[in-house]
Amino acid sequence: MPDRSQASLSPRPVSAGAPGTAPNMDAEQPAVEFRDIDIAYGKFVAVRDFSLSIRKGSFVTLLGPSGCGKTTILRSIAGLVDISGGQIMIDGRRVDDVPIYKRNIGLVFQSYALFPHKSVFDNVAFGLKYRNVPKPEIARRVGQALDMVRLPGSEKKLPSQLSGGQQQRIALARAIVFEPQVLLLDEPLSALDANMREEMRVEIKKIQKATGITAIFVTHDQEEALSMSDRIVVMNAGSVEQIGTPEEVYERPATAFVADFLGKANMLAGTVSRSDGQIAVTLAAGQTVHVTSPRPLAPGSKVTVVVRSQKLSVGPAAGGNRLSGRVVSTSYLGGSAIYEIDFGGKTSIRANAPINGRIVREGEIIEVGFDPSGCVLLDENGQRIS
Ligand SMILES: Nc1ncnc2c1ncn2[C@@H]1O[C@H](COP(=O)(O)OP(=O)(O)OP(=O)(O)O)[C@@H](O)[C@H]1O
Ligand SMILES: [Mg+2]
């Protein structure tokens, strides 16, 4: 293990080369790379053909439903679970055979997992003592880490004297104090209440940016993923569905699963009725909508039109595609409202629209509109037609 005891917990450039050198190979070397990994628990394959390359200093989120393999992947980086196929590289080095204690990785879990009878100082110092860092250096670095998580002077406290959010900050300080190559965060915010979660989102991002650490974050909360990540890996049943920036996965979902999991998009099943520049799709309830497509589609093809609820405007000024239906529920959210609108033929739409003058009540007939370029088309197999 390299001697990192002289390194300091200070802001550092994301991927700078050594002084005086041309941009070096290091800048391009991924911090973490998975190459076609498989992980099985006995006969059950929890992760299949998982490939992902993570840039140094970036914040990547694994997002997916319970049981899709997110924790399993984190555990494989830390060496807590064996992979049955493929390779994992950290800083260009194969780690499959490196034992846990030699991997230089920081971990933060959902439950704070602090040592309850140890002081904050001893909790944070743990990784440094373990690495035989000299005492004065330990004190300095623990102090710096506590400053960074905005709990300076808390060295003597016990975890039980801290709130949930504060305990999670200490867990974070403990994970970053020895400047790990990678920081793994497994649903670190899920035990916190809504306000604290939002605050900690911002906090974690700030610390990650300031230290330039490479972070892999796990959540099944789409808002967390969208607001914090440089890139999101959407997973389903042990496999990758899509990898992209938050905008890409939200605006251009690659599959029906992604469209549904990220924000419950409206999915309107229909049949292509005409294809000349724009695609005309006849919906199950009989209405026709128009969608922009980069290529023509054979009339008769079964497709799904995916429209985000925020892309729908409600009221007579609605442009492009216009549909009218009956409001079956209204949820007032302050500046906007969510309407569920029934179009007949088992077709309903959720619209999240600003309140223009008045709230539309249940039972009213309203017009909803969306732009032909504001939606995505999926084919019969739920794959985006690109
Ligand atoms: N030790 C184990 N032995 C057997 N099966 C396991 C073990 N750990 C996990 N699994 C199974 O592997 C699959 C993936 O589990 P994993 O914990 O990685 O999911 P996850 O995406 O983190 O889910 P969650 O969001 O609920 O934490 C699940 O089907 C789970 O039941
Ligand atoms: Mg998990």
Tab-separated table of C-alpha atoms and ligand atoms in Angstrom:
chain	number	residue	atom	x	y	z
A	1	MET	CA	0.000	0.000	0.000
A	2	PRO	CA	1.402	3.419	-0.846
A	3	ASP	CA	2.301	5.590	2.100
A	4	ARG	CA	-0.356	8.261	2.071
A	5	SER	CA	0.376	9.525	5.550
A	6	GLN	CA	1.877	12.758	4.232
A	7	ALA	CA	-1.059	13.535	2.026
A	8	SER	CA	-3.376	16.188	3.358
A	9	LEU	CA	-7.109	16.422	3.183
A	10	SER	CA	-7.141	19.524	1.107
A	11	PRO	CA	-8.774	20.632	-2.096
A	12	ARG	CA	-6.900	19.174	-5.018
A	13	PRO	CA	-7.269	19.387	-8.771
A	14	VAL	CA	-9.390	16.691	-10.324
A	15	SER	CA	-6.902	15.092	-12.658
A	16	ALA	CA	-3.865	17.263	-13.043
A	17	GLY	CA	-0.618	15.764	-14.234
A	18	ALA	CA	2.697	16.298	-12.486
A	19	PRO	CA	4.047	19.861	-12.733
A	20	GLY	CA	5.841	20.552	-15.958
A	21	THR	CA	4.560	17.475	-17.769
A	22	ALA	CA	2.295	17.350	-20.745
A	23	PRO	CA	-1.234	16.099	-20.011
A	24	ASN	CA	-0.379	12.589	-18.956
A	25	MET	CA	-2.004	9.203	-19.337
A	26	ASP	CA	-3.309	9.552	-15.839
A	27	ALA	CA	-5.873	12.127	-16.908
A	28	GLU	CA	-7.513	9.553	-19.169
A	29	GLN	CA	-7.171	6.592	-16.858
A	30	PRO	CA	-10.548	5.771	-15.327
A	31	ALA	CA	-10.617	5.789	-11.538
A	32	VAL	CA	-12.720	2.644	-11.539
A	33	GLU	CA	-13.509	0.312	-14.363
A	34	PHE	CA	-15.779	-2.717	-14.438
A	35	ARG	CA	-15.302	-5.028	-17.369
A	36	ASP	CA	-18.154	-7.457	-17.929
A	37	ILE	CA	-18.444	-8.481	-14.336
A	38	ASP	CA	-20.765	-11.204	-13.092
A	39	ILE	CA	-21.525	-11.761	-9.431
A	40	ALA	CA	-23.395	-14.778	-8.101
A	41	TYR	CA	-24.628	-15.729	-4.666
A	42	GLY	CA	-24.594	-19.501	-4.955
A	43	LYS	CA	-26.624	-20.248	-8.053
A	44	PHE	CA	-28.352	-16.880	-8.088
A	45	VAL	CA	-26.754	-14.399	-10.479
A	46	ALA	CA	-27.192	-10.977	-8.861
A	47	VAL	CA	-25.160	-8.972	-11.417
A	48	ARG	CA	-24.674	-9.880	-15.060
A	49	ASP	CA	-22.286	-8.428	-17.667
A	50	PHE	CA	-21.858	-5.179	-15.815
A	51	SER	CA	-19.493	-2.736	-17.517
A	52	LEU	CA	-18.827	0.821	-16.415
A	53	SER	CA	-15.950	3.240	-16.626
A	54	ILE	CA	-15.772	6.004	-14.023
A	55	ARG	CA	-13.704	9.147	-14.566
A	56	LYS	CA	-11.463	10.434	-11.821
A	57	GLY	CA	-13.149	13.003	-9.657
A	58	SER	CA	-16.625	12.275	-10.937
A	59	PHE	CA	-19.796	11.493	-9.043
A	60	VAL	CA	-21.569	8.438	-10.412
A	61	THR	CA	-24.847	7.087	-9.098
A	62	LEU	CA	-26.183	3.564	-9.334
A	63	LEU	CA	-29.952	3.940	-9.441
A	64	GLY	CA	-32.469	1.132	-9.489
A	65	PRO	CA	-35.184	-0.691	-7.580
A	66	SER	CA	-34.622	-2.828	-4.518
A	67	GLY	CA	-32.716	-6.018	-5.299
A	68	CYS	CA	-31.269	-4.882	-8.653
A	69	GLY	CA	-27.678	-5.370	-7.475
A	70	LYS	CA	-26.517	-1.886	-6.422
A	71	THR	CA	-25.060	-2.868	-3.049
A	72	THR	CA	-23.562	-5.989	-4.580
A	73	ILE	CA	-21.575	-3.851	-7.016
A	74	LEU	CA	-20.289	-1.571	-4.258
A	75	ARG	CA	-19.318	-4.602	-2.225
A	76	SER	CA	-17.381	-5.988	-5.162
A	77	ILE	CA	-15.245	-2.813	-5.346
A	78	ALA	CA	-14.518	-3.008	-1.641
A	79	GLY	CA	-13.669	-6.702	-1.920
A	80	LEU	CA	-16.566	-7.756	0.301
A	81	VAL	CA	-17.992	-10.059	-2.356
A	82	ASP	CA	-16.189	-12.132	-4.988
A	83	ILE	CA	-16.872	-11.653	-8.664
A	84	SER	CA	-17.403	-14.767	-10.730
A	85	GLY	CA	-16.447	-13.251	-14.079
A	86	GLY	CA	-14.865	-10.131	-15.557
A	87	GLN	CA	-12.430	-7.651	-14.051
A	88	ILE	CA	-12.469	-4.647	-11.750
A	89	MET	CA	-9.700	-2.065	-12.156
A	90	ILE	CA	-8.943	0.772	-9.748
A	91	ASP	CA	-6.573	3.380	-11.161
A	92	GLY	CA	-5.681	0.971	-13.930
A	93	ARG	CA	-4.782	-1.842	-11.591
A	94	ARG	CA	-6.667	-5.114	-11.350
A	95	VAL	CA	-8.073	-5.466	-7.871
A	96	ASP	CA	-9.871	-8.790	-8.038
A	97	ASP	CA	-7.009	-10.395	-6.160
A	98	VAL	CA	-6.255	-7.524	-3.788
A	99	PRO	CA	-7.522	-8.329	-0.275
A	100	ILE	CA	-9.969	-5.982	1.463
A	101	TYR	CA	-7.448	-4.465	3.851
A	102	LYS	CA	-5.206	-3.422	0.989
A	103	ARG	CA	-7.922	-1.664	-1.000
A	104	ASN	CA	-7.877	2.040	-0.312
A	105	ILE	CA	-11.591	2.687	-0.270
A	106	GLY	CA	-13.887	4.835	1.871
A	107	LEU	CA	-17.327	3.495	2.742
A	108	VAL	CA	-20.470	5.154	4.030
A	109	PHE	CA	-23.563	3.072	4.635
A	110	GLN	CA	-27.233	3.712	5.230
A	111	SER	CA	-26.947	2.980	8.927
A	112	TYR	CA	-24.280	5.214	10.375
A	113	ALA	CA	-22.262	2.253	11.617
A	114	LEU	CA	-20.212	4.408	13.978
A	115	PHE	CA	-18.608	2.722	16.957
A	116	PRO	CA	-21.120	3.698	19.657
A	117	HIS	CA	-18.709	3.700	22.595
A	118	LYS	CA	-15.920	5.540	20.841
A	119	SER	CA	-15.690	9.321	20.705
A	120	VAL	CA	-16.100	11.209	17.454
A	121	PHE	CA	-12.311	11.618	17.383
A	122	ASP	CA	-11.686	7.894	17.708
A	123	ASN	CA	-14.348	7.092	15.135
A	124	VAL	CA	-12.847	9.441	12.558
A	125	ALA	CA	-9.262	8.514	13.437
A	126	PHE	CA	-9.931	4.812	12.989
A	127	GLY	CA	-8.684	4.478	9.408
A	128	LEU	CA	-5.589	6.560	10.156
A	129	LYS	CA	-4.575	4.577	13.252
A	130	TYR	CA	-5.056	1.430	11.233
A	131	ARG	CA	-2.651	2.847	8.656
A	132	ASN	CA	-0.057	3.743	11.312
A	133	VAL	CA	-0.216	7.477	10.702
A	134	PRO	CA	1.762	9.388	13.396
A	135	LYS	CA	-0.301	10.831	16.247
A	136	PRO	CA	0.108	14.591	15.603
A	137	GLU	CA	-0.760	13.991	11.945
A	138	ILE	CA	-3.876	12.068	13.014
A	139	ALA	CA	-5.042	14.957	15.204
A	140	ARG	CA	-4.487	17.437	12.372
A	141	ARG	CA	-6.310	15.382	9.793
A	142	VAL	CA	-9.241	14.498	12.046
A	143	GLY	CA	-9.594	18.234	12.727
A	144	GLN	CA	-9.579	18.972	8.994
A	145	ALA	CA	-12.121	16.261	8.243
A	146	LEU	CA	-14.454	17.562	10.966
A	147	ASP	CA	-14.113	21.082	9.549
A	148	MET	CA	-15.020	19.734	6.154
A	149	VAL	CA	-18.238	18.101	7.400
A	150	ARG	CA	-18.947	21.272	9.392
A	151	LEU	CA	-18.707	19.699	12.851
A	152	PRO	CA	-15.535	21.315	14.154
A	153	GLY	CA	-14.824	20.826	17.838
A	154	SER	CA	-16.986	17.723	18.170
A	155	GLU	CA	-14.029	15.403	18.852
A	156	LYS	CA	-15.029	14.459	22.409
A	157	LYS	CA	-18.703	13.734	21.759
A	158	LEU	CA	-20.197	10.266	21.572
A	159	PRO	CA	-22.346	9.259	18.567
A	160	SER	CA	-25.417	9.054	20.843
A	161	GLN	CA	-25.059	12.789	21.552
A	162	LEU	CA	-25.448	13.616	17.850
A	163	SER	CA	-28.476	13.819	15.552
A	164	GLY	CA	-28.882	11.373	12.653
A	165	GLY	CA	-27.601	13.936	10.167
A	166	GLN	CA	-24.605	14.745	12.351
A	167	GLN	CA	-23.802	11.057	12.766
A	168	GLN	CA	-23.865	10.655	9.016
A	169	ARG	CA	-21.459	13.599	8.685
A	170	ILE	CA	-19.102	11.842	11.085
A	171	ALA	CA	-19.385	8.662	9.025
A	172	LEU	CA	-18.477	10.750	5.980
A	173	ALA	CA	-15.510	12.330	7.791
A	174	ARG	CA	-14.333	8.860	8.766
A	175	ALA	CA	-14.553	7.693	5.157
A	176	ILE	CA	-12.648	10.604	3.615
A	177	VAL	CA	-10.039	11.265	6.300
A	178	PHE	CA	-7.488	8.850	4.811
A	179	GLU	CA	-8.039	10.174	1.272
A	180	PRO	CA	-9.295	6.975	-0.299
A	181	GLN	CA	-9.003	6.368	-4.039
A	182	VAL	CA	-12.757	5.899	-4.220
A	183	LEU	CA	-15.598	6.846	-1.918
A	184	LEU	CA	-18.543	4.432	-1.861
A	185	LEU	CA	-21.853	5.696	-0.494
A	186	ASP	CA	-24.645	3.155	-0.091
A	187	GLU	CA	-27.956	4.983	0.452
A	188	PRO	CA	-26.314	7.249	3.019
A	189	LEU	CA	-29.332	9.552	3.267
A	190	SER	CA	-32.197	7.108	3.514
A	191	ALA	CA	-32.358	7.116	7.311
A	192	LEU	CA	-32.711	10.910	7.441
A	193	ASP	CA	-35.870	13.004	7.349
A	194	ALA	CA	-36.744	14.914	4.176
A	195	ASN	CA	-35.220	18.277	5.162
A	196	MET	CA	-32.019	16.755	6.402
A	197	ARG	CA	-31.745	14.665	3.248
A	198	GLU	CA	-31.838	17.720	1.036
A	199	GLU	CA	-29.282	19.492	3.154
A	200	MET	CA	-26.969	16.483	3.123
A	201	ARG	CA	-27.293	16.111	-0.660
A	202	VAL	CA	-25.817	19.543	-1.095
A	203	GLU	CA	-23.240	18.910	1.607
A	204	ILE	CA	-21.983	15.657	0.141
A	205	LYS	CA	-21.685	17.204	-3.320
A	206	LYS	CA	-19.717	20.147	-1.950
A	207	ILE	CA	-17.276	17.883	-0.131
A	208	GLN	CA	-16.894	15.632	-3.151
A	209	LYS	CA	-16.128	18.614	-5.383
A	210	ALA	CA	-13.779	20.240	-2.904
A	211	THR	CA	-11.724	17.082	-2.392
A	212	GLY	CA	-11.934	15.912	-6.017
A	213	ILE	CA	-12.618	12.397	-4.777
A	214	THR	CA	-14.212	9.853	-7.106
A	215	ALA	CA	-17.577	8.909	-5.624
A	216	ILE	CA	-19.969	6.061	-6.338
A	217	PHE	CA	-23.334	6.695	-4.790
A	218	VAL	CA	-26.176	4.219	-4.509
A	219	THR	CA	-29.811	5.161	-4.230
A	220	HIS	CA	-33.267	4.194	-5.337
A	221	ASP	CA	-34.386	7.796	-5.030
A	222	GLN	CA	-34.528	9.372	-8.469
A	223	GLU	CA	-34.458	12.939	-7.185
A	224	GLU	CA	-31.262	12.242	-5.289
A	225	ALA	CA	-29.745	10.717	-8.401
A	226	LEU	CA	-30.819	13.559	-10.695
A	227	SER	CA	-29.674	16.321	-8.389
A	228	MET	CA	-26.282	14.956	-7.350
A	229	SER	CA	-24.760	12.974	-10.192
A	230	ASP	CA	-22.410	13.659	-13.066
A	231	ARG	CA	-23.621	10.380	-14.525
A	232	ILE	CA	-26.368	7.962	-13.607
A	233	VAL	CA	-26.322	4.215	-14.167
A	234	VAL	CA	-29.903	2.951	-14.245
A	235	MET	CA	-30.011	-0.706	-13.274
A	236	ASN	CA	-32.669	-3.356	-13.506
A	237	ALA	CA	-32.411	-6.959	-12.325
A	238	GLY	CA	-28.615	-7.077	-12.221
A	239	SER	CA	-28.029	-5.377	-15.587
A	240	VAL	CA	-27.482	-1.866	-16.894
A	241	GLU	CA	-30.472	-0.283	-18.627
A	242	GLN	CA	-28.858	3.062	-19.427
A	243	ILE	CA	-25.822	5.157	-18.532
A	244	GLY	CA	-25.942	8.898	-19.047
A	245	THR	CA	-26.026	12.363	-17.562
A	246	PRO	CA	-29.100	13.182	-15.473
A	247	GLU	CA	-30.531	15.115	-18.441
A	248	GLU	CA	-29.939	12.226	-20.848
A	249	VAL	CA	-31.582	9.561	-18.748
A	250	TYR	CA	-34.487	11.827	-17.878
A	251	GLU	CA	-35.096	13.451	-21.257
A	252	ARG	CA	-34.077	10.542	-23.494
A	253	PRO	CA	-34.841	7.321	-21.636
A	254	ALA	CA	-33.387	4.374	-23.553
A	255	THR	CA	-36.025	1.908	-22.431
A	256	ALA	CA	-39.548	1.712	-21.043
A	257	PHE	CA	-38.049	0.700	-17.702
A	258	VAL	CA	-35.959	3.878	-17.453
A	259	ALA	CA	-38.873	6.078	-18.525
A	260	ASP	CA	-41.067	4.547	-15.872
A	261	PHE	CA	-38.525	4.330	-13.076
A	262	LEU	CA	-37.298	7.876	-13.494
A	263	GLY	CA	-40.299	9.997	-12.758
A	264	LYS	CA	-43.111	7.748	-13.892
A	265	ALA	CA	-43.414	9.123	-17.414
A	266	ASN	CA	-46.738	8.897	-19.253
A	267	MET	CA	-46.632	5.909	-21.601
A	268	LEU	CA	-49.237	6.090	-24.341
A	269	ALA	CA	-49.580	2.906	-26.356
A	270	GLY	CA	-50.578	3.319	-29.985
A	271	THR	CA	-50.101	2.359	-33.608
A	272	VAL	CA	-48.277	4.302	-36.315
A	273	SER	CA	-50.926	5.559	-38.741
A	274	ARG	CA	-48.786	7.776	-40.962
A	275	SER	CA	-45.103	8.460	-41.370
A	276	ASP	CA	-44.139	11.529	-43.409
A	277	GLY	CA	-41.633	13.735	-41.607
A	278	GLN	CA	-43.527	13.456	-38.378
A	279	ILE	CA	-44.960	10.188	-37.126
A	280	ALA	CA	-48.695	10.092	-36.529
A	281	VAL	CA	-49.652	7.696	-33.761
A	282	THR	CA	-53.223	6.633	-33.140
A	283	LEU	CA	-53.740	5.994	-29.445
A	284	ALA	CA	-55.851	3.255	-27.936
A	285	ALA	CA	-58.623	5.765	-27.155
A	286	GLY	CA	-58.762	6.869	-30.810
A	287	GLN	CA	-56.964	10.240	-30.717
A	288	THR	CA	-54.009	10.874	-32.965
A	289	VAL	CA	-50.810	12.544	-31.789
A	290	HIS	CA	-47.735	13.589	-33.740
A	291	VAL	CA	-44.205	12.824	-32.754
A	292	THR	CA	-40.865	13.876	-34.208
A	293	SER	CA	-38.759	10.897	-35.232
A	294	PRO	CA	-35.340	10.777	-36.893
A	295	ARG	CA	-36.511	7.988	-39.192
A	296	PRO	CA	-39.760	6.896	-40.791
A	297	LEU	CA	-41.688	3.989	-39.303
A	298	ALA	CA	-43.896	1.491	-41.079
A	299	PRO	CA	-47.611	2.249	-40.651
A	300	GLY	CA	-49.112	-0.374	-38.369
A	301	SER	CA	-46.028	-0.538	-36.109
A	302	LYS	CA	-46.879	-0.732	-32.431
A	303	VAL	CA	-45.195	2.051	-30.470
A	304	THR	CA	-45.329	3.815	-27.125
A	305	VAL	CA	-45.236	7.600	-26.857
A	306	VAL	CA	-43.410	8.673	-23.710
A	307	VAL	CA	-44.275	12.134	-22.388
A	308	ARG	CA	-43.098	13.605	-19.094
A	309	SER	CA	-45.832	15.109	-16.954
A	310	GLN	CA	-43.921	18.425	-16.868
A	311	LYS	CA	-43.965	18.614	-20.678
A	312	LEU	CA	-47.746	18.769	-20.741
A	313	SER	CA	-49.452	22.105	-20.671
A	314	VAL	CA	-52.971	22.373	-19.404
A	315	GLY	CA	-55.525	24.797	-20.819
A	316	PRO	CA	-56.750	26.172	-24.128
A	317	ALA	CA	-53.386	27.616	-25.218
A	318	ALA	CA	-51.825	24.156	-25.371
A	319	GLY	CA	-49.711	23.794	-28.521
A	320	GLY	CA	-48.717	21.018	-30.931
A	321	ASN	CA	-50.637	17.950	-29.908
A	322	ARG	CA	-53.935	18.618	-28.219
A	323	LEU	CA	-56.032	16.122	-26.346
A	324	SER	CA	-59.093	16.718	-24.288
A	325	GLY	CA	-60.120	14.616	-21.332
A	326	ARG	CA	-61.760	14.567	-17.929
A	327	VAL	CA	-59.817	15.412	-14.780
A	328	VAL	CA	-60.123	12.477	-12.384
A	329	SER	CA	-57.852	13.818	-9.671
A	330	THR	CA	-56.173	17.069	-8.744
A	331	SER	CA	-53.250	17.373	-6.311
A	332	TYR	CA	-52.414	20.946	-5.396
A	333	LEU	CA	-48.676	21.469	-4.824
A	334	GLY	CA	-48.475	25.199	-4.284
A	335	GLY	CA	-47.071	26.689	-7.505
A	336	SER	CA	-48.310	23.821	-9.648
A	337	ALA	CA	-50.779	20.976	-9.567
A	338	ILE	CA	-50.707	17.379	-10.696
A	339	TYR	CA	-53.748	16.395	-12.700
A	340	GLU	CA	-54.721	12.910	-13.693
A	341	ILE	CA	-56.723	13.137	-16.889
A	342	ASP	CA	-58.729	10.341	-18.438
A	343	PHE	CA	-59.007	10.149	-22.230
A	344	GLY	CA	-61.126	7.014	-22.376
A	345	GLY	CA	-59.967	3.676	-23.759
A	346	LYS	CA	-58.035	3.059	-20.542
A	347	THR	CA	-55.705	5.915	-21.439
A	348	SER	CA	-54.879	8.417	-18.772
A	349	ILE	CA	-52.191	11.044	-18.427
A	350	ARG	CA	-50.548	12.784	-15.501
A	351	ALA	CA	-49.834	16.443	-16.083
A	352	ASN	CA	-47.760	18.582	-13.740
A	353	ALA	CA	-48.662	22.106	-14.726
A	354	PRO	CA	-48.284	25.582	-13.251
A	355	ILE	CA	-51.484	27.049	-11.921
A	356	ASN	CA	-52.600	29.681	-14.395
A	357	GLY	CA	-55.236	31.638	-12.594
A	358	ARG	CA	-57.182	28.761	-11.152
A	359	ILE	CA	-56.960	25.110	-10.232
A	360	VAL	CA	-58.835	22.755	-12.529
A	361	ARG	CA	-61.227	20.681	-10.442
A	362	GLU	CA	-62.047	16.997	-10.600
A	363	GLY	CA	-64.734	16.217	-13.166
A	364	GLU	CA	-63.924	19.139	-15.480
A	365	ILE	CA	-63.092	18.549	-19.127
A	366	ILE	CA	-59.772	20.152	-20.070
A	367	GLU	CA	-57.385	20.360	-22.948
A	368	VAL	CA	-53.834	19.126	-22.612
A	369	GLY	CA	-51.055	19.787	-25.083
A	370	PHE	CA	-47.505	18.779	-25.792
A	371	ASP	CA	-44.925	19.461	-28.405
A	372	PRO	CA	-44.177	16.741	-31.020
A	373	SER	CA	-40.476	17.075	-30.168
A	374	GLY	CA	-41.075	16.917	-26.409
A	375	CYS	CA	-41.544	13.178	-26.290
A	376	VAL	CA	-39.747	9.928	-27.031
A	377	LEU	CA	-40.934	6.936	-29.054
A	378	LEU	CA	-40.349	3.368	-27.914
A	379	ASP	CA	-40.721	0.320	-30.123
A	380	GLU	CA	-42.682	-2.825	-29.358
A	381	ASN	CA	-39.852	-4.137	-27.174
A	382	GLY	CA	-39.697	-1.001	-25.070
A	383	GLN	CA	-36.465	0.252	-26.698
A	384	ARG	CA	-36.120	3.874	-27.745
A	385	ILE	CA	-36.338	4.467	-31.489
A	386	SER	CA	-33.327	6.713	-31.957
B	1	LIG	N1	-25.584	-12.595	0.778
B	1	LIG	C1	-26.510	-12.877	-0.146
B	1	LIG	N2	-26.887	-14.132	-0.427
B	1	LIG	C2	-27.812	-14.412	-1.374
B	1	LIG	N3	-28.425	-13.493	-2.133
B	1	LIG	C3	-28.100	-12.217	-1.907
B	1	LIG	C4	-27.137	-11.832	-0.912
B	1	LIG	N4	-27.007	-10.488	-0.934
B	1	LIG	C5	-27.855	-10.050	-1.895
B	1	LIG	N5	-28.510	-11.083	-2.480
B	1	LIG	C6	-29.488	-10.977	-3.581
B	1	LIG	O1	-28.861	-10.330	-4.670
B	1	LIG	C7	-29.736	-9.399	-5.282
B	1	LIG	C8	-29.093	-8.039	-5.277
B	1	LIG	O2	-28.970	-7.579	-3.949
B	1	LIG	P1	-28.422	-6.149	-3.570
B	1	LIG	O3	-28.322	-6.084	-2.095
B	1	LIG	O4	-27.203	-5.883	-4.355
B	1	LIG	O5	-29.601	-5.218	-4.101
B	1	LIG	P2	-29.803	-3.638	-3.998
B	1	LIG	O6	-29.972	-3.137	-5.383
B	1	LIG	O7	-28.721	-3.041	-3.164
B	1	LIG	O8	-31.208	-3.518	-3.247
B	1	LIG	P3	-31.727	-2.499	-2.103
B	1	LIG	O9	-32.137	-1.250	-2.842
B	1	LIG	O10	-32.893	-3.192	-1.505
B	1	LIG	O11	-30.615	-2.259	-1.141
B	1	LIG	C9	-31.046	-9.469	-4.504
B	1	LIG	O12	-31.932	-10.289	-5.227
B	1	LIG	C10	-30.655	-10.094	-3.196
B	1	LIG	O13	-31.709	-10.855	-2.674
B	2	MG	MG	-28.666	-2.101	-1.305
